[in-house]
Amino acid sequence: MKNKKFKGISTVALHSTSNEHDNFSHTTPIYATSTFTFDSTNEGMERFKGADKTRIYSRWGNPTFVAAEKTIEALEAHGLLNDKGEPLELKALLHSSGQAAMSTLFLSNLSAGDTLVSHYSLYGGTQELMQKLLAEAGIKTILIDVRDIKLLEKTIQENKTIKLIHLETPANPTLQCVDIEAICTLAHQHNIKVSVDNTVATPYLQQPFALGADFVFHSATKFLNGHGSALNGVLLGKDLEFMKTKVWKWHVLLGGNSNAFDSYLLIQGMKTLEIRMDRHCSNTEKVAAFLDKHPAIEKVNYTGLASHPDHAIAKKQMKQHAPLISFELKGGIDAGKKFIDALEVCTRAVSLGTVDTLVSHPASMTHFGIAREERIKYGISDGLIRMSVGIENFEDLEADLAQALAKI
Ligand SMILES: *Cc1c(COP(=O)(O)O)cnc(C)c1O
């Protein structure tokens, strides 16, 4: 493996793609092809029989997807060792979106009669997938506060059908964090697997495999791509055999494969992950400090503030605090609308993890599909505003926030 000698994560991001470029192309070519040719029937048969099925038909894999997968594998495994003390090997499967990767994750690990446990603060689409669609397929979801490890243990003891615990940490948009290592230790004692949605942290800030996770999930649409130019999702696992057999089968037959152009955009984006994240993180710290002391602000959710309930756990398991914040204005939802409409630099849009700052209103947008009482119980009030802090010069963000807050 080429990446094991790399000390820093930017070097990993720049030099871990496979270099199977026929024509000496410096960047990874976009293999815009649905199928791959065989020189003879025998060669075709050999490719079908072989372990590498990425040069047969693009739903099964494609050199551009593979290049992206290799980079993500190297990023999530960077500096980690397996039980035998060897460099950790992972298998990544690139999907058309985060939701496609999540469908593969759930359906390859759970079937009718099984139970899934998760923390109650989740991305809206994940929660809807669990409570609306998996429920229809006979898979039950229990949402609890998994930060209460005793409650989790009691839940495990009372429900013998739990097969998977899915964690999203930090959670979008409440920034709640859960202790990955403590939960993995408990889950593994009961033969339960653990998956972690690492979208908000990225492998630069947090490596769930180092803390015991069995699977890592990313909406690669967000910080991994970084520029808001494509959708992608990735599912990684450390049980290579399971990933290459059962998980691969679900991936290929559900048909949630990526495409060569979006994969290419993801590869380009990941090259600057570290330097983007450093700037996203330092800007977020400054924005949070500015908002926290502003008289119009009721509350700021940012794990870097000592007032955040999960500040300590975030500090323990992340390299820096994640560049996502949410906040409430004293004037509630009306003030929130006026504030969002008055912004002149920040972009009004859902999604997160792009180089420019995105501001959205979860109650009417990303979490619109969740019942109001439930949403409020899970920390998403009517007036909550979410901000994915970009890499603009801080002075411009500060001036924009100040002028918009003056207008409410
Ligand atoms: C966006 C997002 C998803 C879903 O990913 P898509 O790429 O939009 O399908 C899942 N989890 C989190 C935390 C997200 O932010």
Coordinates of C-alpha atoms and ligand atoms in Angstrom, one line a residue:
M1 CA 0.0 0.0 0.0
K2 CA 1.4 3.3 -1.2
N3 CA -0.1 5.4 1.6
K4 CA 1.5 3.8 4.6
K5 CA 4.7 5.9 4.4
F6 CA 2.8 9.2 4.3
K7 CA 3.0 11.2 7.5
G8 CA 0.4 13.9 6.8
I9 CA -3.2 13.7 5.6
S10 CA -2.8 16.1 2.7
T11 CA -0.1 13.9 1.2
V12 CA -2.5 11.0 1.6
A13 CA -5.3 13.0 -0.1
L14 CA -3.0 13.9 -3.0
H15 CA -1.2 10.6 -3.6
S16 CA -3.6 7.8 -2.8
T17 CA -5.7 7.5 -6.0
S18 CA -4.8 4.6 -8.2
N19 CA -2.6 5.6 -11.1
E20 CA -4.1 3.5 -13.9
H21 CA -4.1 6.2 -16.4
D22 CA -3.5 4.8 -19.9
N23 CA -2.5 8.1 -21.5
F24 CA -0.2 9.7 -18.8
S25 CA -3.0 12.0 -17.7
H26 CA -2.0 13.9 -14.5
T27 CA -5.5 14.0 -13.2
T28 CA -7.8 11.0 -12.9
P29 CA -9.7 10.6 -16.2
I30 CA -13.5 10.6 -16.3
Y31 CA -14.4 7.1 -17.5
A32 CA -17.7 8.0 -19.2
T33 CA -18.6 4.4 -20.1
S34 CA -21.3 2.1 -19.0
T35 CA -19.5 -1.1 -20.0
F36 CA -16.0 -2.4 -20.6
T37 CA -14.7 -4.5 -23.5
F38 CA -13.3 -8.0 -23.5
D39 CA -10.7 -9.2 -26.0
S40 CA -12.1 -12.7 -25.9
T41 CA -14.8 -14.7 -24.2
N42 CA -12.1 -16.2 -22.0
E43 CA -11.0 -12.9 -20.8
G44 CA -14.5 -11.9 -20.1
M45 CA -15.0 -15.1 -18.1
E46 CA -11.8 -14.4 -16.1
R47 CA -12.9 -10.9 -15.2
F48 CA -16.3 -12.2 -14.0
K49 CA -14.6 -14.9 -11.9
G50 CA -11.9 -12.6 -10.5
A51 CA -11.9 -10.7 -7.2
D52 CA -11.8 -7.3 -9.0
K53 CA -15.2 -6.7 -10.7
T54 CA -14.6 -3.0 -11.4
R55 CA -14.0 -3.4 -15.2
I56 CA -17.1 -5.2 -16.3
Y57 CA -20.1 -2.8 -16.1
S58 CA -20.1 0.6 -14.4
R59 CA -22.9 -0.2 -11.9
W60 CA -20.4 -2.7 -10.5
G61 CA -17.5 -0.2 -10.5
N62 CA -15.5 2.0 -12.7
P63 CA -11.9 3.2 -12.6
T64 CA -13.0 6.8 -11.7
F65 CA -15.1 5.6 -8.8
V66 CA -12.3 3.3 -7.7
A67 CA -9.8 6.2 -7.6
A68 CA -12.2 8.1 -5.3
E69 CA -12.8 5.0 -3.1
K70 CA -9.0 4.5 -2.7
T71 CA -8.5 8.1 -1.6
I72 CA -11.3 7.9 1.0
E73 CA -10.0 4.5 2.2
A74 CA -6.6 6.0 2.7
L75 CA -8.0 9.1 4.5
E76 CA -10.1 7.1 7.0
A77 CA -7.3 4.6 7.6
H78 CA -4.5 7.2 7.8
G79 CA -2.1 6.3 10.7
L80 CA -4.4 3.4 12.0
L81 CA -3.3 -0.2 12.6
N82 CA -5.4 -3.4 12.7
D83 CA -5.5 -5.9 15.5
K84 CA -2.3 -7.5 14.2
G85 CA -0.4 -4.2 14.3
E86 CA -0.5 -3.8 10.4
P87 CA -1.7 -0.8 8.6
L88 CA -5.5 -0.9 8.6
E89 CA -7.1 -1.8 5.3
L90 CA -10.6 -0.6 4.5
K91 CA -13.1 -1.2 1.7
A92 CA -15.1 1.8 0.5
L93 CA -18.1 1.7 -1.8
L94 CA -18.9 4.9 -3.6
H95 CA -22.6 5.7 -4.1
S96 CA -24.7 8.3 -6.0
S97 CA -25.6 10.1 -2.7
G98 CA -25.3 9.8 1.0
Q99 CA -28.8 8.4 1.2
A100 CA -27.9 5.7 -1.3
A101 CA -24.9 4.7 0.8
M102 CA -27.1 4.7 3.9
S103 CA -29.7 2.5 2.2
T104 CA -26.9 0.0 1.4
L105 CA -25.6 0.2 5.0
F106 CA -29.0 -0.5 6.6
L107 CA -30.3 -3.1 4.2
S108 CA -27.1 -5.1 4.2
N109 CA -27.0 -5.3 8.0
L110 CA -30.7 -5.5 8.9
S111 CA -33.7 -7.5 7.8
A112 CA -37.3 -7.8 8.8
G113 CA -37.5 -8.5 12.6
D114 CA -34.2 -6.7 13.4
T115 CA -33.9 -3.5 15.4
L116 CA -31.7 -0.5 14.8
V117 CA -30.7 1.9 17.6
S118 CA -29.7 5.5 17.1
H119 CA -29.2 8.7 19.0
Y120 CA -32.2 10.9 18.6
S121 CA -30.5 13.9 17.0
L122 CA -30.1 13.0 13.4
Y123 CA -30.0 14.4 9.8
G124 CA -33.6 14.6 8.7
G125 CA -33.3 12.2 5.8
T126 CA -31.7 9.6 8.0
Q127 CA -34.5 9.8 10.5
E128 CA -37.2 9.7 7.8
L129 CA -35.5 6.7 6.2
M130 CA -35.5 4.9 9.6
Q131 CA -38.9 5.8 10.8
K132 CA -40.9 5.7 7.6
L133 CA -39.2 3.3 5.1
L134 CA -37.3 0.8 7.3
A135 CA -40.4 0.5 9.5
E136 CA -42.4 -0.5 6.4
A137 CA -39.8 -3.2 5.7
G138 CA -40.2 -4.6 9.2
I139 CA -37.0 -3.1 10.6
K140 CA -37.7 -1.3 13.9
T141 CA -35.8 1.8 15.0
I142 CA -35.3 2.9 18.6
L143 CA -34.2 6.5 19.0
I144 CA -32.9 7.3 22.5
D145 CA -30.3 9.6 24.0
V146 CA -27.3 7.3 23.6
R147 CA -25.1 9.7 25.5
D148 CA -26.8 8.0 28.5
I149 CA -24.8 4.8 28.4
K150 CA -26.9 3.2 31.1
L151 CA -30.0 3.8 29.1
L152 CA -28.3 2.3 26.0
E153 CA -27.3 -0.8 28.0
K154 CA -30.8 -1.2 29.4
T155 CA -32.2 -0.9 25.8
I156 CA -29.8 -3.5 24.5
Q157 CA -30.7 -5.9 27.4
E158 CA -34.4 -5.4 26.7
N159 CA -34.3 -5.8 22.9
K160 CA -32.6 -9.0 21.8
T161 CA -33.1 -8.1 18.1
I162 CA -30.7 -5.2 18.0
K163 CA -28.2 -5.7 15.2
L164 CA -26.8 -2.2 14.5
I165 CA -26.2 1.1 16.4
H166 CA -26.0 4.0 14.0
L167 CA -24.3 7.2 15.4
E168 CA -24.1 10.6 13.8
T169 CA -21.5 12.7 15.6
P170 CA -21.4 15.6 15.6
A171 CA -25.1 15.6 14.6
N172 CA -26.5 17.9 12.0
P173 CA -27.8 20.5 13.1
T174 CA -27.7 20.3 16.9
L175 CA -24.0 19.4 17.0
Q176 CA -24.7 16.8 19.7
C177 CA -21.8 14.4 20.1
V178 CA -21.8 10.8 21.4
D179 CA -18.9 8.8 22.8
I180 CA -18.0 6.5 19.9
E181 CA -15.4 4.5 21.8
A182 CA -17.7 3.8 24.8
I183 CA -20.6 2.8 22.6
C184 CA -18.5 0.5 20.4
T185 CA -17.1 -1.2 23.5
L186 CA -20.6 -1.8 24.9
A187 CA -22.1 -2.8 21.5
H188 CA -19.3 -5.3 20.7
Q189 CA -19.9 -7.1 24.1
H190 CA -23.4 -7.8 22.7
N191 CA -22.3 -8.7 19.1
I192 CA -23.9 -5.5 17.8
K193 CA -22.2 -3.6 15.0
V194 CA -21.7 0.2 15.0
S195 CA -21.8 2.6 12.1
V196 CA -20.8 6.2 12.3
D197 CA -21.9 9.1 10.1
N198 CA -18.7 11.1 9.9
T199 CA -20.0 13.7 7.4
V200 CA -19.7 16.7 9.7
A201 CA -16.3 15.9 11.1
T202 CA -14.5 14.3 8.1
P203 CA -11.6 12.0 8.5
Y204 CA -9.3 15.0 9.1
L205 CA -11.1 15.8 12.4
Q206 CA -12.3 12.4 13.5
Q207 CA -11.5 8.7 12.6
P208 CA -14.2 6.5 13.9
F209 CA -12.3 3.3 13.0
A210 CA -9.7 4.3 15.6
L211 CA -12.5 4.3 18.2
G212 CA -13.9 0.9 17.3
A213 CA -16.5 1.6 14.6
D214 CA -17.4 -1.2 12.1
F215 CA -18.6 1.1 9.4
V216 CA -18.1 4.7 8.5
F217 CA -20.6 6.6 6.4
H218 CA -20.2 10.0 4.6
S219 CA -22.4 12.2 2.6
A220 CA -19.4 13.0 0.4
T221 CA -21.6 15.7 -1.1
K222 CA -20.5 17.9 1.9
F223 CA -16.9 18.6 3.2
L224 CA -15.2 15.8 1.2
N225 CA -16.3 17.3 -2.1
G226 CA -16.1 20.8 -0.5
H227 CA -17.3 22.8 -3.4
G228 CA -21.0 21.9 -3.6
S229 CA -20.4 20.6 -7.1
A230 CA -21.6 17.0 -6.9
L231 CA -23.5 14.5 -4.9
N232 CA -21.8 11.3 -3.6
G233 CA -22.1 9.0 -0.6
V234 CA -19.6 6.5 0.7
L235 CA -19.8 3.5 2.9
L236 CA -16.6 2.1 4.4
G237 CA -16.1 -1.1 6.4
K238 CA -13.1 -2.9 8.0
D239 CA -14.5 -6.4 7.5
L240 CA -13.2 -6.7 4.0
E241 CA -14.9 -10.0 3.3
F242 CA -18.3 -8.8 4.4
M243 CA -17.9 -5.5 2.4
K244 CA -16.9 -7.4 -0.7
T245 CA -19.7 -10.0 -0.5
K246 CA -22.9 -9.1 1.2
V247 CA -22.5 -5.3 1.2
W248 CA -21.3 -5.2 -2.4
K249 CA -24.3 -7.3 -3.5
W250 CA -26.7 -4.9 -1.9
H251 CA -24.8 -1.9 -3.4
V252 CA -24.8 -3.4 -6.9
L253 CA -28.3 -4.7 -7.0
L254 CA -29.9 -1.6 -5.4
G255 CA -28.1 0.3 -8.1
G256 CA -27.0 3.3 -6.1
N257 CA -23.7 3.6 -7.9
S258 CA -22.0 7.0 -8.4
N259 CA -21.1 8.3 -11.9
A260 CA -17.7 9.2 -13.3
F261 CA -18.1 13.0 -13.4
D262 CA -19.3 13.3 -9.8
S263 CA -16.5 11.0 -8.7
Y264 CA -14.0 13.1 -10.6
L265 CA -15.3 16.3 -8.8
L266 CA -15.0 14.5 -5.5
I267 CA -11.4 13.5 -6.2
Q268 CA -10.5 17.1 -7.0
G269 CA -12.2 18.3 -3.9
M270 CA -10.6 15.9 -1.5
K271 CA -7.1 17.1 -2.5
T272 CA -7.6 20.3 -0.5
L273 CA -9.5 18.7 2.5
E274 CA -6.9 19.6 5.2
I275 CA -6.3 23.2 4.2
R276 CA -10.1 23.8 3.7
M277 CA -10.9 22.3 7.0
D278 CA -8.3 24.3 8.9
R279 CA -9.8 27.5 7.5
H280 CA -13.4 26.3 8.0
C281 CA -12.6 25.5 11.6
S282 CA -10.7 28.7 12.5
N283 CA -13.5 30.8 10.9
T284 CA -16.2 28.9 12.8
E285 CA -14.5 29.5 16.1
K286 CA -14.4 33.2 15.5
V287 CA -18.1 33.3 14.2
A288 CA -19.3 31.3 17.2
A289 CA -17.5 33.7 19.6
F290 CA -19.0 36.7 17.8
L291 CA -22.5 35.3 17.9
D292 CA -22.2 34.1 21.5
K293 CA -21.6 37.5 22.8
H294 CA -24.1 39.3 20.5
P295 CA -27.1 40.7 22.5
A296 CA -29.7 39.5 19.8
I297 CA -28.6 35.9 20.2
E298 CA -30.3 33.5 22.6
K299 CA -28.1 30.4 22.3
V300 CA -25.3 29.1 20.1
N301 CA -24.7 25.4 19.5
Y302 CA -21.0 24.9 18.7
T303 CA -19.0 22.2 20.3
G304 CA -16.0 24.6 20.8
L305 CA -18.0 26.6 23.3
A306 CA -17.6 25.3 26.9
S307 CA -21.4 25.8 27.2
H308 CA -22.2 23.1 24.7
P309 CA -23.3 20.0 26.6
D310 CA -21.0 17.7 24.5
H311 CA -17.9 20.0 24.6
A312 CA -15.8 17.5 26.5
I313 CA -16.6 14.5 24.4
A314 CA -16.0 16.5 21.2
K315 CA -12.6 17.6 22.5
K316 CA -11.8 14.0 23.4
Q317 CA -12.6 12.4 20.0
M318 CA -12.0 15.2 17.5
K319 CA -8.9 16.9 16.5
Q320 CA -10.6 20.3 16.2
H321 CA -14.3 21.4 16.7
A322 CA -16.4 20.8 13.6
P323 CA -17.1 23.8 11.4
L324 CA -20.9 23.8 11.8
I325 CA -23.0 25.8 14.2
S326 CA -26.6 26.5 14.8
F327 CA -28.1 29.3 16.9
E328 CA -31.4 30.8 18.0
L329 CA -32.3 34.5 18.0
K330 CA -34.0 36.1 21.0
G331 CA -36.8 37.2 18.6
G332 CA -37.6 33.6 17.6
I333 CA -38.7 32.6 14.1
D334 CA -39.7 36.1 12.9
A335 CA -36.3 37.5 13.8
G336 CA -34.7 34.5 12.2
K337 CA -36.5 35.0 8.9
K338 CA -35.5 38.7 8.9
F339 CA -31.9 37.9 9.7
I340 CA -31.6 35.2 6.9
D341 CA -33.2 37.5 4.4
A342 CA -30.8 40.4 5.3
L343 CA -27.6 38.4 4.7
E344 CA -25.5 39.8 1.8
V345 CA -22.4 37.6 1.9
C346 CA -23.6 34.3 3.3
T347 CA -25.5 32.1 0.9
R348 CA -29.1 31.1 1.6
A349 CA -29.1 27.4 0.9
V350 CA -29.4 24.0 2.5
S351 CA -26.5 21.5 2.5
L352 CA -23.2 22.1 4.3
G353 CA -19.5 21.8 3.8
T354 CA -19.1 24.1 0.8
V355 CA -16.3 26.6 0.5
D356 CA -18.8 29.5 0.9
T357 CA -20.9 30.0 4.0
L358 CA -24.4 28.4 3.8
V359 CA -27.3 29.5 6.1
S360 CA -30.5 27.6 6.3
H361 CA -33.6 27.1 8.5
P362 CA -33.9 23.4 9.5
A363 CA -37.5 23.5 10.8
S364 CA -38.8 24.6 7.3
M365 CA -36.1 22.9 5.2
T366 CA -34.0 19.9 6.1
H367 CA -36.2 18.7 9.0
F368 CA -39.6 19.6 7.4
G369 CA -40.5 15.9 7.2
I370 CA -40.1 15.4 10.9
A371 CA -43.2 16.0 13.2
R372 CA -43.0 19.3 15.0
E373 CA -43.2 17.9 18.6
E374 CA -40.6 15.4 17.8
R375 CA -38.3 17.9 16.1
I376 CA -38.5 20.2 19.1
K377 CA -37.9 17.4 21.5
Y378 CA -34.7 16.6 19.6
G379 CA -33.4 20.2 19.8
I380 CA -34.6 21.7 16.5
S381 CA -36.7 24.6 17.6
D382 CA -38.9 26.7 15.2
G383 CA -36.3 29.5 15.2
L384 CA -33.1 27.5 14.9
I385 CA -30.7 28.8 12.2
R386 CA -27.9 26.6 10.9
M387 CA -24.7 27.9 9.5
S388 CA -22.0 26.0 7.7
V389 CA -19.1 28.4 7.9
G390 CA -17.1 28.8 4.8
I391 CA -13.6 29.8 4.0
E392 CA -14.3 33.5 3.3
N393 CA -12.2 36.1 5.0
F394 CA -13.6 36.3 8.6
E395 CA -13.8 40.2 8.4
D396 CA -16.5 39.8 5.7
L397 CA -18.5 37.2 7.5
E398 CA -18.4 39.3 10.7
A399 CA -19.5 42.5 8.9
D400 CA -22.3 40.5 7.1
L401 CA -23.6 39.0 10.4
A402 CA -23.4 42.3 12.2
Q403 CA -25.4 44.2 9.5
A404 CA -28.1 41.4 9.3
L405 CA -28.5 41.3 13.1
A406 CA -28.9 45.1 13.1
K407 CA -31.9 44.7 10.8
I408 CA -34.0 42.3 12.9
Ligands
LIG1 C1 -26.4 15.5 3.8 C2 -26.3 14.5 4.8 C3 -26.8 13.2 4.6 C4 -27.4 12.7 3.3 O1 -26.5 12.8 2.2 P1 -26.9 13.1 0.7 O2 -25.6 13.2 0.0 O3 -27.6 14.4 0.7 O4 -27.7 12.0 0.2 C5 -26.6 12.3 5.6 N1 -26.1 12.6 6.8 C6 -25.7 13.9 7.1 C7 -25.1 14.2 8.4 C8 -25.8 14.9 6.1 O5 -25.4 16.1 6.4

